[in-house]
Amino acid sequence: KKMNAKELMVANVRREMKARGLTQTQLAGLCGWPQARLAEVLNSEHRPRVDTLDVIARALDTTPSALLMPLPENSAVPT
């Protein structure tokens, strides 16, 4: 099944969090948000706003476009 943009973003954020050993609480802190806000962004059915995506990308030291790139074929998506 091909992922939509929201699913790709969530999968990439989770992959980046795992690669950096970050919890949701830690990433939320880097974003300047309470953990509940990050959880809402990651678990909501709604696509995040561009500025929200930008904040998450900056916190992960990457770009918004990188968070929307398809995952490598053999990449497991952390849950």
mmCIF file of C-alpha atoms in Angstrom:
data_model
loop_
_atom_site.group_PDB
_atom_site.id
_atom_site.type_symbol
_atom_site.label_atom_id
_atom_site.label_comp_id
_atom_site.label_asym_id
_atom_site.label_seq_id
_atom_site.Cartn_x
_atom_site.Cartn_y
_atom_site.Cartn_z
ATOM 1 C CA LYS A 1 0.000 0.000 0.000
ATOM 2 C CA LYS A 2 1.348 3.386 -0.989
ATOM 3 C CA MET A 3 1.535 5.846 1.907
ATOM 4 C CA ASN A 4 -0.065 9.264 1.690
ATOM 5 C CA ALA A 5 1.881 12.404 2.663
ATOM 6 C CA LYS A 6 0.711 12.307 6.285
ATOM 7 C CA GLU A 7 1.676 8.641 6.686
ATOM 8 C CA LEU A 8 5.090 9.302 5.113
ATOM 9 C CA MET A 9 5.699 12.245 7.435
ATOM 10 C CA VAL A 10 4.804 10.229 10.537
ATOM 11 C CA ALA A 11 6.923 7.255 9.415
ATOM 12 C CA ASN A 12 9.906 9.512 8.692
ATOM 13 C CA VAL A 13 9.566 11.419 11.978
ATOM 14 C CA ARG A 14 9.427 8.131 13.902
ATOM 15 C CA ARG A 15 12.439 6.799 11.953
ATOM 16 C CA GLU A 16 14.413 9.979 12.678
ATOM 17 C CA MET A 17 13.411 9.865 16.349
ATOM 18 C CA LYS A 18 14.602 6.259 16.609
ATOM 19 C CA ALA A 19 17.880 7.054 14.815
ATOM 20 C CA ARG A 20 18.545 9.831 17.341
ATOM 21 C CA GLY A 21 17.280 7.919 20.368
ATOM 22 C CA LEU A 22 14.597 10.527 21.045
ATOM 23 C CA THR A 23 11.336 9.967 22.850
ATOM 24 C CA GLN A 24 8.183 11.895 21.942
ATOM 25 C CA THR A 25 8.686 13.968 25.082
ATOM 26 C CA GLN A 26 12.258 14.840 24.086
ATOM 27 C CA LEU A 27 11.321 15.747 20.511
ATOM 28 C CA ALA A 28 8.388 17.808 21.745
ATOM 29 C CA GLY A 29 10.799 19.694 24.006
ATOM 30 C CA LEU A 30 13.081 20.398 21.037
ATOM 31 C CA CYS A 31 10.022 21.716 19.197
ATOM 32 C CA GLY A 32 9.073 23.904 22.165
ATOM 33 C CA TRP A 33 5.801 22.030 22.610
ATOM 34 C CA PRO A 34 4.193 19.888 25.293
ATOM 35 C CA GLN A 35 4.353 16.161 24.490
ATOM 36 C CA ALA A 36 0.577 16.100 23.963
ATOM 37 C CA ARG A 37 0.885 18.496 20.995
ATOM 38 C CA LEU A 38 3.455 16.297 19.257
ATOM 39 C CA ALA A 39 1.341 13.210 19.939
ATOM 40 C CA GLU A 40 -1.654 14.989 18.412
ATOM 41 C CA VAL A 41 0.346 15.887 15.277
ATOM 42 C CA LEU A 42 1.613 12.308 14.891
ATOM 43 C CA ASN A 43 -1.665 10.567 15.696
ATOM 44 C CA SER A 44 -4.206 12.903 14.114
ATOM 45 C CA GLU A 45 -5.939 12.085 10.874
ATOM 46 C CA HIS A 46 -5.283 15.665 9.751
ATOM 47 C CA ARG A 47 -2.188 16.712 7.853
ATOM 48 C CA PRO A 48 0.020 19.134 9.782
ATOM 49 C CA ARG A 49 0.378 22.725 8.651
ATOM 50 C CA VAL A 50 3.587 23.646 6.837
ATOM 51 C CA ASP A 51 4.854 25.667 9.800
ATOM 52 C CA THR A 52 4.277 22.675 12.098
ATOM 53 C CA LEU A 53 6.225 20.422 9.748
ATOM 54 C CA ASP A 54 9.007 23.032 9.641
ATOM 55 C CA VAL A 55 9.303 23.094 13.453
ATOM 56 C CA ILE A 56 9.569 19.291 13.603
ATOM 57 C CA ALA A 57 12.125 19.220 10.766
ATOM 58 C CA ARG A 58 14.297 21.861 12.452
ATOM 59 C CA ALA A 59 14.148 19.961 15.756
ATOM 60 C CA LEU A 60 15.352 16.839 13.919
ATOM 61 C CA ASP A 61 18.029 18.843 12.046
ATOM 62 C CA THR A 62 16.513 17.984 8.681
ATOM 63 C CA THR A 63 14.214 19.581 6.120
ATOM 64 C CA PRO A 64 10.449 19.403 5.714
ATOM 65 C CA SER A 65 10.927 17.826 2.279
ATOM 66 C CA ALA A 66 13.090 15.067 3.789
ATOM 67 C CA LEU A 67 10.203 14.184 6.108
ATOM 68 C CA LEU A 68 7.957 13.691 3.070
ATOM 69 C CA MET A 69 10.339 11.499 1.057
ATOM 70 C CA PRO A 70 9.368 7.882 0.433
ATOM 71 C CA LEU A 71 11.053 5.424 2.765
ATOM 72 C CA PRO A 72 13.783 3.160 1.399
ATOM 73 C CA GLU A 73 12.375 -0.182 0.226
ATOM 74 C CA ASN A 74 13.913 -2.182 3.079
ATOM 75 C CA SER A 75 13.242 0.392 5.787
ATOM 76 C CA ALA A 76 11.200 -0.803 8.735
ATOM 77 C CA VAL A 77 8.826 1.808 10.118
ATOM 78 C CA PRO A 78 9.127 2.100 13.908
ATOM 79 C CA THR A 79 5.829 2.092 15.758
#
